[in-house]
Amino acid sequence: MLSIKNIHASIDGKQILKGLNLEIKPGEVHAIMGPNGSGKSTLASVLAGREEYEVTEGSVEFEGKNLLELSPEERAKEGLFLAFQYPVEIPGVSTTNFIKAALNEKRKYQGLEPLDAASFLKLLREKAALLELDKSLLSRSLNEGFSGGEKKRNEIFQMAVLDPKLTILDETDSGLDIDALRIVAKGVNTLHNADHSIIVITHYQRLLNYLQPDFVHVLMNGRIVKSGGKELALELEEKGYDFIKEELQESLTA
Amino acid sequence: MDTIRTEYLEERFKELQSAQTGSALQNWRSEGFKNFSKLGLPTLKNEEWKYTGISRLFTKDYTIPSKKDNVIDRETVDKAAIPGASGMEHLVFVNGKFNKDLSSFQSNDGFEICSLEEAFNGKYHEDAEAYFNKSSLFIKDGIHALNSSFMNESVFIKIRKNYHATKPFYFDHIFDTTSNHLLASPRILVVIEENANVQMIGSYYTHGSMDSFSNEVMEIVVKENARLEYYKIQNDTPNGSHTGTTHIRQVGKSYVHTVNISLNGGMIRNNTDIIMEEQANEAHMYGLYFLKGNTHVDNHTLVDNTKPHCFSNELYKGIIDEHATGVFSGKIYVRPDAQKINAYQSNKNILLSDTGTINTKPQLEIYADDVKCSHGCTVGRLDDEALYYLRARGINKDLAKSMLLKAFAEEIVMQIKIEPLKEYVEVQISDRLQLAD
Ligand SMILES: Nc1ncnc2c1ncn2[C@@H]1O[C@H](COP(=O)(O)OP(=O)(O)OP(=O)(O)O)[C@@H](O)[C@H]1O
Ligand SMILES: [Mg+2]
């Protein structure tokens, strides 16, 4: 589904990703962990198509297409969804109108008619219920004045409506209280299926307890330096990143 | 460069005066023309006209309607009117002059409409003497004097005590330029008595391919516990230029809400003055100029706090595309006695093209020490973060831009409290942005 090969990316002339490789098959859940500033959000931005980032080397294939050639909106319509670490507040654009525009743009891309008002509202209501999202948020300006947790929940709500093939969760768990974490995890699990893959960027084990990743990767200094199963996350939680740094040191001196 | 011609105006002025001997406005016009002759057209050296080269409009000769040429066919009236006009007190002005036959309003006990001459000569002479032409004490330039020189078929409106108007008053200005360039000088005096409540709308429509220059002066007096909403809508053709003063005096503790929407036209200058003459007056002023082509819109606002405890809030927003120009100059005076006032002002602009221009200038003159004033202005491009967020959800770049611009404008549009008018403005903006619904 997604094949990242030797990706190098920089922003404002500063090299952040330095030869990153990752393969994701349909239905897999991959966790990416790593110290602050290691390049996790940068990877997410490069995949979503943020124009400030320059890819200087490497390739990304998504569902057989050269992802890097596509605009951010084309990537989204091809089925890529990034739940932002810091969702943007957009005064004056209501959450409902925004989601309607996004959904209809995707349907147009797929050669489908726009959803009629009744079906759209039904879909909205159904997904809002899944995320236990307060309906008053839907008529408010997008993310404006939303609490940290509401913003994150709103991201997963959008994911639920847009039904992507690949979702990247960038620290969706941070800022969520215990109940919200459970609700968000339940939402993600409901949408996760054999065709829908997930990349979870996180610092903590707690979301992974719910999502049960197939693979855990450690990103450091712009590269994936270690990969393992879900037990790797537990090991990191216990020991921190030092033991990996030491391993790296050893392999370098060996 | 084309030369600027104003000499012929003297002849036109004399023609008008001799055709109107005995009119109560004779002396006012004479004084106006005397001032105009002295002041001349404002030049860029005049601080108040620094960014608006109005004299450029005088490189051609204008026809000035001196006789009763204030007729136009019904079809044009229908075309000029904003949607919903049939549900309003619809006052039609052709070439700056009131036309009662084309107008449709239902007189009742709540208000009366007559000519300014009738007001001066009849039972409203006290109002006329007390309130007429007081704006000239604030706007002392040749453009205001030019209006006074050529005002004709001007109108006086009295809104009586306690009258809560159910229909908005709609000043529908139509300029016939099918055969010549036209200089029109609409002049209106409105007195809103105690406890009355009215909404008013002004719009401007040039019919014909020659140029129109409408130079309006509107004076509105708002008395104790009255409430005024005034909406000025500018969506004329590029050959329609306009200068207008809306001079609002809050002579009693009252509430004023103004919205100025400029979408299309030639060179436009709006003066919106609020003079707070009583304690605890409240005013809200909004403006949106969404411009393209070569349209030039200059908004000059004034809030003059002369008494304590007044409150004013002002928000003007601009979107400038193509070769258009937006000018904002917001003046706040706080007179020495005006303690404990709150005055807020903000001007926000988005520049969409490299060829567009924005000039913005807040001016605060504060002579009292216990006041809360704030002002701010921004000139920027669309928010890249927001644009990226929308695109990352699959919304095309153009549509995403349009959605953000619409949202930017919406903050002003939602201040229009007349539903059909608000809808009309929304449709105009959506069309400009190629947005559905
Ligand atoms: N415009 C920029 N110019 C220079 N450096 C930048 C710029 N934007 C981001 N960076 C740097 O890129 C590095 C990687 O940032 P990134 O946001 O990808 O980290 P992260 O792994 O997501 O960290 P966190 O866990 O704190 O979210 C950081 O050192 C950051 O300071
Ligand atoms: Mg990050």
XYZ file of C-alpha atoms and ligand atoms in Angstrom:
723
model
C 0.000 0.000 0.000
C 2.726 2.444 1.003
C 6.365 2.080 0.108
C 8.832 4.701 1.315
C 12.330 4.306 -0.080
C 15.390 6.178 1.100
C 13.501 9.428 1.622
C 15.540 12.572 2.291
C 13.676 15.764 3.106
C 14.596 19.223 4.268
C 12.910 22.423 5.339
C 14.409 25.890 5.029
C 17.644 24.230 3.958
C 17.818 22.052 7.065
C 17.978 18.325 6.407
C 15.462 16.491 8.632
C 14.815 13.088 7.044
C 18.012 11.328 6.103
C 17.258 8.142 4.240
C 14.076 6.699 5.701
C 12.555 3.406 4.552
C 9.138 1.999 5.429
C 6.844 -0.596 3.891
C 3.184 -0.809 4.862
C 0.809 -3.488 3.661
C -2.998 -3.240 3.613
C -4.541 -3.559 7.041
C -1.315 -3.174 9.002
C -0.880 -0.908 11.996
C 2.582 0.631 12.350
C 3.667 2.678 15.325
C 6.411 5.253 14.970
C 8.113 6.436 18.120
C 11.137 8.582 18.665
C 12.523 11.496 20.629
C 11.253 15.054 20.177
C 12.547 16.644 17.022
C 13.568 13.352 15.433
C 11.418 13.970 12.347
C 8.131 12.148 12.980
C 5.858 15.065 12.092
C 8.151 15.878 9.208
C 7.532 12.407 7.814
C 3.792 12.939 8.196
C 4.030 16.321 6.433
C 6.069 14.896 3.586
C 3.477 12.169 3.097
C 0.566 14.635 3.239
C 2.297 16.936 0.752
C 3.094 20.038 2.725
C 4.815 22.301 0.224
C 7.376 23.820 2.587
C 9.166 20.477 2.756
C 11.555 19.630 -0.031
C 12.168 15.989 -0.854
C 15.743 15.878 -2.070
C 16.088 12.133 -2.588
C 14.079 8.925 -2.510
C 10.590 7.866 -3.513
C 7.168 7.198 -2.056
C 4.669 4.917 -3.702
C 1.067 4.831 -2.518
C -1.316 2.304 -4.031
C 0.949 2.008 -7.062
C 1.113 5.796 -7.620
C 4.051 8.138 -7.215
C 2.777 10.003 -4.182
C 5.312 12.802 -4.378
C 3.920 13.960 -7.707
C 0.469 14.572 -6.251
C -0.864 17.738 -4.644
C -2.012 17.537 -1.012
C -5.647 17.457 -2.124
C -5.010 14.653 -4.616
C -3.295 12.602 -1.933
C -6.266 13.060 0.347
C -8.649 12.054 -2.397
C -6.514 8.987 -3.134
C -7.228 7.925 0.433
C -4.489 9.365 2.604
C -5.518 11.028 5.837
C -3.320 12.872 8.300
C -4.740 13.555 11.745
C -2.726 16.616 12.680
C -0.672 16.997 15.808
C -1.836 20.624 15.934
C -5.154 21.051 14.073
C -5.573 24.573 12.683
C -8.373 26.883 13.813
C -10.322 28.313 10.891
C -12.757 31.041 11.940
C -15.775 31.495 9.710
C -15.755 28.027 8.149
C -18.209 25.783 9.936
C -17.139 22.245 10.697
C -20.154 20.900 8.833
C -19.555 22.943 5.682
C -15.917 22.011 5.724
C -16.583 18.284 5.965
C -19.268 18.532 3.321
C -16.834 20.246 0.935
C -14.137 17.673 1.649
C -16.469 14.727 1.196
C -17.965 16.059 -2.017
C -14.551 16.845 -3.471
C -13.548 13.256 -2.823
C -16.766 11.901 -4.319
C -16.302 14.060 -7.397
C -12.789 12.662 -7.749
C -14.237 9.157 -7.569
C -16.836 10.028 -10.202
C -19.684 10.026 -7.691
C -22.497 12.543 -7.282
C -22.400 14.790 -4.205
C -24.181 13.213 -1.273
C -27.737 14.505 -0.861
C -28.496 16.550 2.235
C -30.338 13.801 4.078
C -27.683 11.111 3.569
C -24.968 13.583 4.472
C -26.660 14.473 7.726
C -27.231 10.830 8.510
C -23.553 10.043 7.924
C -22.529 13.007 10.055
C -24.789 12.003 12.899
C -23.659 8.394 12.796
C -19.964 9.283 12.950
C -20.480 11.968 15.567
C -22.169 9.330 17.706
C -19.258 6.941 17.177
C -16.835 9.571 18.448
C -19.292 10.783 21.105
C -18.750 14.226 19.638
C -20.946 17.023 20.940
C -23.136 18.014 17.985
C -22.845 21.695 18.811
C -19.225 21.484 17.648
C -20.432 20.748 14.124
C -22.088 24.109 13.670
C -19.198 26.026 15.166
C -16.232 27.377 13.241
C -13.705 24.676 12.520
C -11.587 24.029 15.627
C -12.067 27.611 16.774
C -12.065 27.639 20.547
C -12.210 23.835 20.652
C -10.403 22.337 23.603
C -7.264 20.327 22.871
C -9.198 17.084 23.246
C -12.099 18.281 21.104
C -9.697 19.162 18.317
C -8.181 15.694 18.371
C -11.564 14.046 18.468
C -12.663 16.216 15.573
C -9.716 14.917 13.546
C -10.807 11.320 14.063
C -14.384 12.303 13.321
C -13.232 13.688 9.956
C -11.321 10.491 9.323
C -14.472 8.509 10.041
C -16.496 10.547 7.559
C -13.866 10.543 4.818
C -13.054 6.831 5.188
C -9.407 6.845 4.054
C -7.213 3.883 3.119
C -4.194 5.056 5.051
C -4.414 7.112 8.201
C -1.511 8.810 9.915
C -2.222 9.707 13.522
C 0.299 12.305 14.652
C 0.217 12.270 18.449
C -3.545 12.024 18.446
C -3.315 10.652 21.977
C -1.625 13.675 23.494
C -4.029 16.019 25.197
C -6.772 13.409 25.516
C -8.209 12.497 28.881
C -8.608 8.821 29.752
C -12.182 8.555 28.511
C -11.489 10.493 25.327
C -8.506 8.251 24.628
C -10.727 5.198 24.879
C -13.369 6.764 22.624
C -10.843 7.827 20.017
C -9.191 4.402 20.081
C -12.558 2.734 19.709
C -13.301 5.004 16.742
C -10.022 4.177 15.080
C -10.495 0.452 15.695
C -13.987 0.523 14.229
C -12.599 2.031 11.033
C -9.554 -0.159 10.895
C -10.000 -3.135 8.584
C -8.136 -5.353 6.161
C -7.856 -2.557 3.576
C -7.270 0.322 5.932
C -3.755 0.763 7.270
C -2.682 3.016 10.100
C 0.509 4.797 11.076
C 0.447 5.838 14.728
C 2.978 8.436 15.774
C 3.126 8.492 19.538
C 5.320 8.881 22.583
C 3.328 6.575 24.825
C 2.187 3.037 25.185
C -1.355 3.916 26.231
C -2.877 4.351 22.752
C -0.970 1.315 21.523
C -2.659 -0.787 24.186
C -5.870 -0.212 22.300
C -4.560 -0.277 18.745
C -2.215 -3.274 18.985
C 0.383 -2.352 16.339
C 1.839 -5.019 14.075
C 5.141 -3.154 13.974
C 6.882 -0.557 16.092
C 9.611 1.624 14.579
C 12.017 3.957 16.264
C 12.815 7.135 14.385
C 15.950 8.971 15.364
C 17.792 11.715 13.635
C 15.775 11.338 10.435
C 16.042 7.590 10.070
C 14.317 4.469 11.302
C 16.969 2.935 13.483
C 15.107 0.024 14.949
C 11.953 -1.916 14.174
C 10.189 -4.622 16.092
C 6.847 -5.942 17.224
C 4.549 -4.368 19.767
C 6.821 -5.489 22.609
C 9.375 -2.896 21.428
C 7.038 -0.138 22.554
C 6.858 -1.668 26.005
C 10.625 -1.901 26.143
C 10.922 1.793 25.171
C 8.401 2.802 27.781
C 10.501 1.038 30.367
C 14.000 1.981 29.283
C 13.697 5.175 27.242
C 15.733 5.724 24.106
C 19.191 5.441 25.655
C 19.594 1.732 25.053
C 18.951 2.272 21.350
C 21.478 5.073 21.216
C 23.982 2.734 22.854
C 23.216 -0.027 20.384
C 23.757 2.445 17.563
C 27.010 3.593 19.082
C 28.191 0.000 19.301
C 27.274 -0.835 15.738
C 29.134 2.266 14.592
C 32.302 1.443 16.509
C 32.148 -2.262 15.709
C -1.987 64.211 -19.092
C -5.580 65.316 -19.506
C -6.325 68.675 -18.029
C -8.694 69.088 -15.131
C -11.681 71.250 -15.910
C -13.980 72.862 -13.408
C -14.543 76.338 -14.958
C -17.714 75.262 -16.746
C -19.247 74.410 -13.377
C -19.837 78.094 -12.662
C -22.099 78.409 -15.652
C -23.993 75.266 -14.629
C -24.361 76.655 -11.141
C -25.843 79.922 -12.416
C -28.254 78.024 -14.660
C -29.448 75.959 -11.733
C -29.883 78.985 -9.479
C -31.856 80.996 -12.026
C -34.136 78.035 -12.695
C -34.846 77.783 -8.986
C -35.388 81.359 -7.897
C -37.188 81.598 -4.602
C -36.051 78.168 -3.463
C -35.117 77.867 0.194
C -31.895 76.222 -0.909
C -30.707 79.220 -2.957
C -28.516 80.654 -0.231
C -27.184 77.283 0.796
C -26.156 76.605 -2.774
C -24.547 80.040 -3.090
C -22.544 79.436 0.020
C -21.622 75.992 -1.262
C -20.390 77.323 -4.536
C -18.469 80.104 -2.852
C -16.691 77.465 -0.777
C -16.089 75.276 -3.778
C -14.560 78.189 -5.692
C -12.299 78.899 -2.750
C -11.326 75.313 -1.934
C -11.235 73.761 -5.384
C -10.911 70.008 -5.814
C -8.861 68.236 -3.157
C -5.389 67.298 -4.315
C -3.075 64.556 -3.095
C -1.411 67.189 -0.922
C -4.543 67.325 1.175
C -3.863 64.812 3.976
C -7.451 63.533 3.808
C -7.139 62.852 0.088
C -3.590 61.576 0.004
C -4.399 58.262 -1.656
C -7.434 59.213 -3.699
C -6.750 61.428 -6.682
C -10.311 62.593 -7.095
C -9.435 65.353 -9.549
C -8.799 62.624 -12.120
C -12.578 62.388 -12.442
C -12.713 65.969 -13.682
C -10.855 65.533 -16.932
C -14.254 65.325 -18.631
C -17.254 67.609 -18.658
C -20.257 66.471 -16.677
C -23.843 67.209 -17.360
C -25.577 68.483 -14.279
C -29.284 67.832 -14.111
C -30.656 71.343 -13.695
C -34.223 70.924 -14.856
C -36.580 68.277 -13.607
C -34.791 65.480 -15.463
C -35.290 62.842 -12.852
C -37.210 60.303 -14.864
C -36.257 56.883 -16.042
C -38.228 53.893 -17.263
C -39.737 51.458 -14.819
C -37.703 48.603 -16.281
C -34.445 50.305 -15.267
C -35.791 50.922 -11.788
C -36.584 47.242 -11.464
C -33.143 46.318 -12.710
C -31.395 48.698 -10.331
C -33.259 47.626 -7.221
C -31.749 45.165 -4.799
C -33.751 41.992 -4.128
C -36.473 42.508 -1.571
C -37.018 46.164 -2.532
C -40.737 45.544 -2.957
C -40.985 44.875 0.761
C -39.266 48.147 1.648
C -40.107 51.845 1.715
C -38.552 52.228 -1.704
C -37.323 55.760 -2.407
C -36.052 56.223 -5.934
C -33.570 58.955 -6.754
C -32.773 59.527 -10.406
C -29.646 61.515 -11.178
C -29.471 62.578 -7.562
C -33.028 63.840 -7.469
C -35.936 62.292 -5.644
C -38.679 60.870 -7.842
C -41.879 60.357 -5.922
C -43.747 58.692 -8.782
C -41.189 55.963 -9.184
C -40.958 55.485 -5.445
C -43.265 53.318 -3.454
C -43.784 53.893 0.215
C -46.765 53.821 2.456
C -47.018 56.995 4.427
C -48.303 56.495 7.889
C -48.208 58.271 11.205
C -44.693 57.054 11.812
C -42.793 59.049 9.246
C -42.997 61.778 6.690
C -41.027 62.433 3.540
C -40.888 65.830 1.883
C -38.505 68.024 -0.060
C -35.882 69.976 1.827
C -37.481 73.193 0.584
C -40.793 72.124 2.073
C -39.032 71.339 5.305
C -37.440 74.773 5.428
C -40.671 76.539 4.524
C -43.078 74.479 6.590
C -43.551 72.790 9.884
C -40.109 71.200 9.901
C -38.212 74.436 9.579
C -36.835 74.086 13.106
C -35.329 70.704 12.254
C -33.982 72.063 9.011
C -32.406 75.096 10.633
C -30.940 73.065 13.452
C -29.548 70.136 11.544
C -29.034 70.967 7.904
C -25.476 71.150 6.542
C -23.811 70.656 9.885
C -21.565 68.047 8.232
C -19.769 70.926 6.514
C -18.221 71.742 9.883
C -16.465 68.376 9.782
C -15.852 67.782 6.093
C -14.334 71.018 4.901
C -13.350 70.173 1.391
C -14.325 71.104 -2.135
C -16.164 67.844 -2.690
C -18.624 68.495 0.116
C -18.994 72.097 -1.088
C -19.663 70.794 -4.592
C -22.619 68.809 -3.291
C -23.992 71.901 -1.580
C -23.564 73.832 -4.826
C -25.653 71.473 -6.896
C -28.085 69.805 -4.472
C -31.515 69.834 -5.994
C -34.750 67.921 -5.336
C -33.246 67.011 -1.998
C -35.151 65.161 0.630
C -36.093 65.549 4.260
C -37.302 62.561 6.245
C -38.796 62.670 9.688
C -39.071 59.484 11.680
C -41.497 60.237 14.457
C -41.240 59.479 18.123
C -41.717 55.848 19.137
C -42.054 54.662 15.535
C -40.633 51.186 15.029
C -40.385 50.858 11.272
C -41.331 47.399 10.080
C -39.850 47.986 6.632
C -36.376 49.289 5.855
C -36.073 52.632 4.058
C -34.294 52.015 0.799
C -32.556 54.915 -0.967
C -32.214 53.603 -4.493
C -29.912 55.876 -6.499
C -30.024 55.510 -10.267
C -27.823 57.479 -12.628
C -28.734 57.759 -16.275
C -25.602 58.041 -18.379
C -26.977 56.795 -21.672
C -26.177 60.085 -23.419
C -23.719 62.035 -21.253
C -21.376 61.969 -18.315
C -23.332 62.839 -15.228
C -22.591 64.657 -11.986
C -25.303 63.924 -9.440
C -25.578 65.506 -6.010
C -28.001 63.583 -3.815
C -28.738 65.314 -0.545
C -30.727 63.832 2.274
C -31.511 64.934 5.818
C -33.061 62.447 8.207
C -34.225 63.220 11.722
C -34.978 60.218 13.898
C -37.007 61.195 16.922
C -36.937 59.727 20.413
C -37.470 55.969 20.819
C -37.780 55.394 17.081
C -36.167 52.436 15.392
C -35.216 52.327 11.697
C -33.142 50.465 9.160
C -31.908 52.272 6.057
C -30.173 51.130 2.896
C -28.439 53.039 0.135
C -27.429 51.580 -3.225
C -26.025 53.082 -6.434
C -26.665 52.046 -10.001
C -25.311 53.561 -13.190
C -27.465 52.990 -16.249
C -25.588 53.714 -19.472
C -22.085 53.597 -20.856
C -20.971 57.159 -20.087
C -19.541 57.960 -16.664
C -21.439 58.859 -13.558
C -20.038 60.690 -10.588
C -22.402 60.787 -7.670
C -21.445 63.090 -4.866
C -23.768 62.466 -1.963
C -24.257 64.071 1.412
C -26.506 62.333 3.865
C -27.074 63.758 7.322
C -28.816 61.715 9.965
C -29.761 62.928 13.408
C -30.473 60.288 16.036
C -32.250 61.327 19.194
C -32.633 59.896 22.684
C -33.155 56.149 22.860
C -33.516 55.820 19.084
C -31.864 53.120 17.029
C -30.467 53.345 13.512
C -29.045 50.721 11.201
C -27.562 52.085 8.017
C -26.362 49.901 5.146
C -24.498 51.321 2.186
C -24.117 48.871 -0.671
C -21.826 49.618 -3.599
C -22.013 47.252 -6.509
C -21.971 49.619 -9.470
C -20.267 49.342 -12.848
C -16.649 50.553 -13.308
C -17.936 53.776 -14.901
C -19.809 54.640 -11.718
C -17.712 56.748 -9.332
C -18.919 58.041 -6.030
C -18.063 60.227 -3.098
C -20.393 60.177 -0.170
C -20.590 61.527 3.312
C -22.797 59.810 5.845
C -22.812 62.151 8.790
C -24.551 60.695 11.806
C -25.147 62.784 14.909
C -26.136 60.968 18.053
C -27.709 63.939 19.796
C -29.364 61.748 22.431
C -28.234 58.520 24.024
C -28.802 56.156 21.138
C -27.601 53.152 19.183
C -26.119 53.227 15.679
C -25.030 50.316 13.525
C -23.499 50.937 10.086
C -22.317 48.494 7.439
C -20.611 49.603 4.263
C -20.190 46.980 1.548
C -18.163 47.889 -1.552
C -17.927 45.294 -4.296
C -17.705 47.120 -7.615
C -17.434 50.585 -9.071
C -14.969 53.176 -10.296
C -13.390 55.536 -7.808
C -15.226 55.541 -4.509
C -14.807 57.584 -1.374
C -16.989 57.032 1.666
C -16.894 59.291 4.700
C -18.735 57.767 7.602
C -18.856 60.114 10.585
C -20.371 59.375 13.936
C -20.594 62.338 16.240
C -21.385 61.311 19.786
C -22.985 64.343 21.338
C -24.549 62.746 24.373
C -23.304 60.521 27.170
C -23.229 56.753 26.777
C -23.773 56.684 23.049
C -23.092 53.412 21.307
C -21.996 52.838 17.723
C -20.896 49.809 15.736
C -19.330 50.378 12.332
C -18.497 47.666 9.854
C -17.094 47.702 6.368
C -16.153 45.222 3.696
C -14.427 46.148 0.471
C -13.898 43.215 -1.835
C -12.363 44.688 -4.951
C -11.041 43.698 -8.347
C -10.332 45.354 -11.697
C -9.342 48.995 -11.235
C -11.867 49.761 -8.536
C -10.613 52.203 -5.925
C -12.366 52.403 -2.582
C -11.392 54.855 0.122
C -13.168 54.575 3.467
C -12.702 57.445 5.869
C -14.366 57.017 9.206
C -14.657 59.313 12.175
C -15.873 58.630 15.677
C -15.979 61.862 17.611
C -16.447 61.282 21.340
C -17.541 64.541 22.882
C -19.149 63.152 26.035
C -18.246 60.544 28.672
C -19.162 56.842 28.695
C -19.495 56.413 24.942
C -18.755 53.098 23.275
C -17.715 52.463 19.699
C -16.491 49.405 17.898
C -15.265 49.537 14.340
C -14.188 46.709 12.047
C -13.354 47.212 8.378
C -12.073 44.372 6.220
C -10.652 44.417 2.725
C -9.863 41.880 0.038
C -7.939 43.397 -2.832
C -7.443 41.620 -6.138
C -6.110 42.529 -9.586
C -5.333 46.269 -9.895
C -7.729 47.432 -7.219
C -6.923 49.840 -4.404
C -8.264 49.945 -0.876
C -7.752 52.867 1.476
C -8.786 52.957 5.107
C -8.411 55.921 7.378
C -10.050 55.672 10.753
C -10.124 58.645 13.027
C -11.091 58.541 16.661
C -11.344 61.784 18.581
C -11.743 61.793 22.294
C -12.531 65.299 23.477
C -11.250 66.486 26.862
C -14.599 65.901 28.604
C -15.113 62.449 27.164
C -13.843 60.375 30.079
C -14.475 56.660 30.470
C -15.099 55.970 26.828
C -14.315 52.750 25.002
C -13.309 53.014 21.362
C -12.082 50.061 19.371
C -10.974 50.028 15.779
C -9.584 47.340 13.554
C -8.776 47.145 9.859
C -7.763 43.831 8.291
C -6.767 43.343 4.696
C -5.901 40.497 2.387
C -3.966 41.307 -0.720
C -4.521 38.730 -3.457
C -2.419 40.211 -6.239
C 0.939 41.903 -6.653
C -0.720 44.750 -8.520
C -3.267 45.631 -5.854
C -2.677 48.369 -3.297
C -3.701 48.907 0.303
C -3.176 52.006 2.378
C -4.357 51.939 5.926
C -4.015 54.599 8.548
C -5.521 54.710 12.027
C -5.567 58.144 13.644
C -6.243 58.513 17.318
C -6.459 61.904 18.922
C -7.105 61.514 22.605
C -7.476 64.483 24.906
C -8.999 62.706 27.901
C -6.963 60.560 30.264
C -9.393 57.915 31.470
C -10.269 56.112 28.245
C -9.903 52.708 26.647
C -8.906 52.892 23.005
C -7.380 50.294 20.778
C -6.665 50.110 17.123
C -4.886 47.754 14.816
C -4.412 47.074 11.180
C -3.093 44.133 9.247
C -2.260 43.557 5.621
C -1.587 39.969 4.728
C -2.060 37.097 2.383
C -4.243 34.081 2.972
C -3.240 31.979 5.955
C -0.991 29.208 4.561
C -1.626 26.922 7.521
C -5.364 27.079 7.024
C -5.017 26.582 3.291
C -2.870 23.506 3.813
C -5.300 22.078 6.354
C -8.201 22.329 3.908
C -6.150 20.895 1.053
C -4.988 18.028 3.232
C -8.652 17.070 3.512
C -9.017 16.873 -0.251
C -10.347 20.362 -0.944
C -8.859 21.827 -4.124
C -6.591 24.798 -3.703
C -8.930 27.224 -5.493
C -11.948 26.085 -3.555
C -9.978 26.204 -0.308
C -8.922 29.789 -1.036
C -12.493 30.747 -1.823
C -13.765 29.169 1.376
C -11.229 31.110 3.423
C -12.028 34.402 1.695
C -15.719 33.817 2.154
C -15.102 33.179 5.837
C -13.027 36.359 6.063
C -15.852 38.386 4.514
C -18.543 36.628 6.517
C -17.570 38.389 9.718
C -18.838 41.618 8.140
C -21.694 40.191 6.070
C -23.274 38.663 9.167
C -23.664 42.200 10.501
C -26.354 42.848 7.887
C -29.590 42.399 9.757
C -31.915 42.647 6.772
C -32.291 39.112 5.478
C -32.804 39.731 1.715
C -29.964 42.245 1.709
C -27.648 39.857 3.471
C -28.544 37.097 1.035
C -27.928 39.415 -1.902
C -24.468 40.339 -0.639
C -23.702 36.688 0.074
C -24.653 35.684 -3.444
C -22.495 38.472 -4.903
C -19.538 37.287 -2.878
C -20.090 33.606 -3.647
C -20.328 34.423 -7.352
C -17.094 36.367 -7.205
C -15.451 33.407 -5.493
C -17.128 30.888 -7.790
C -18.649 29.135 -4.823
C -21.925 27.279 -4.996
C -24.756 28.372 -2.637
N 11.091 25.655 9.276
C 12.042 24.936 9.894
N 13.332 25.292 9.821
C 14.287 24.585 10.449
N 14.044 23.498 11.177
C 12.782 23.080 11.295
C 11.707 23.778 10.668
N 10.567 23.131 10.949
C 10.902 22.092 11.734
N 12.228 22.052 11.938
C 12.980 21.075 12.745
O 12.802 19.786 12.253
C 13.016 18.855 13.291
C 12.003 17.749 13.219
O 10.745 18.258 13.607
P 9.457 17.331 13.711
O 8.307 18.229 13.975
O 9.387 16.456 12.529
O 9.791 16.490 15.013
P 8.917 15.392 15.759
O 9.669 14.126 15.688
O 7.552 15.363 15.236
O 8.954 15.943 17.244
P 7.825 15.934 18.401
O 7.907 14.603 19.040
O 8.271 17.005 19.345
O 6.497 16.208 17.770
C 13.024 19.658 14.575
O 14.344 19.761 15.031
C 12.496 20.993 14.167
O 13.035 22.035 14.947
Mg 5.678 15.935 15.981
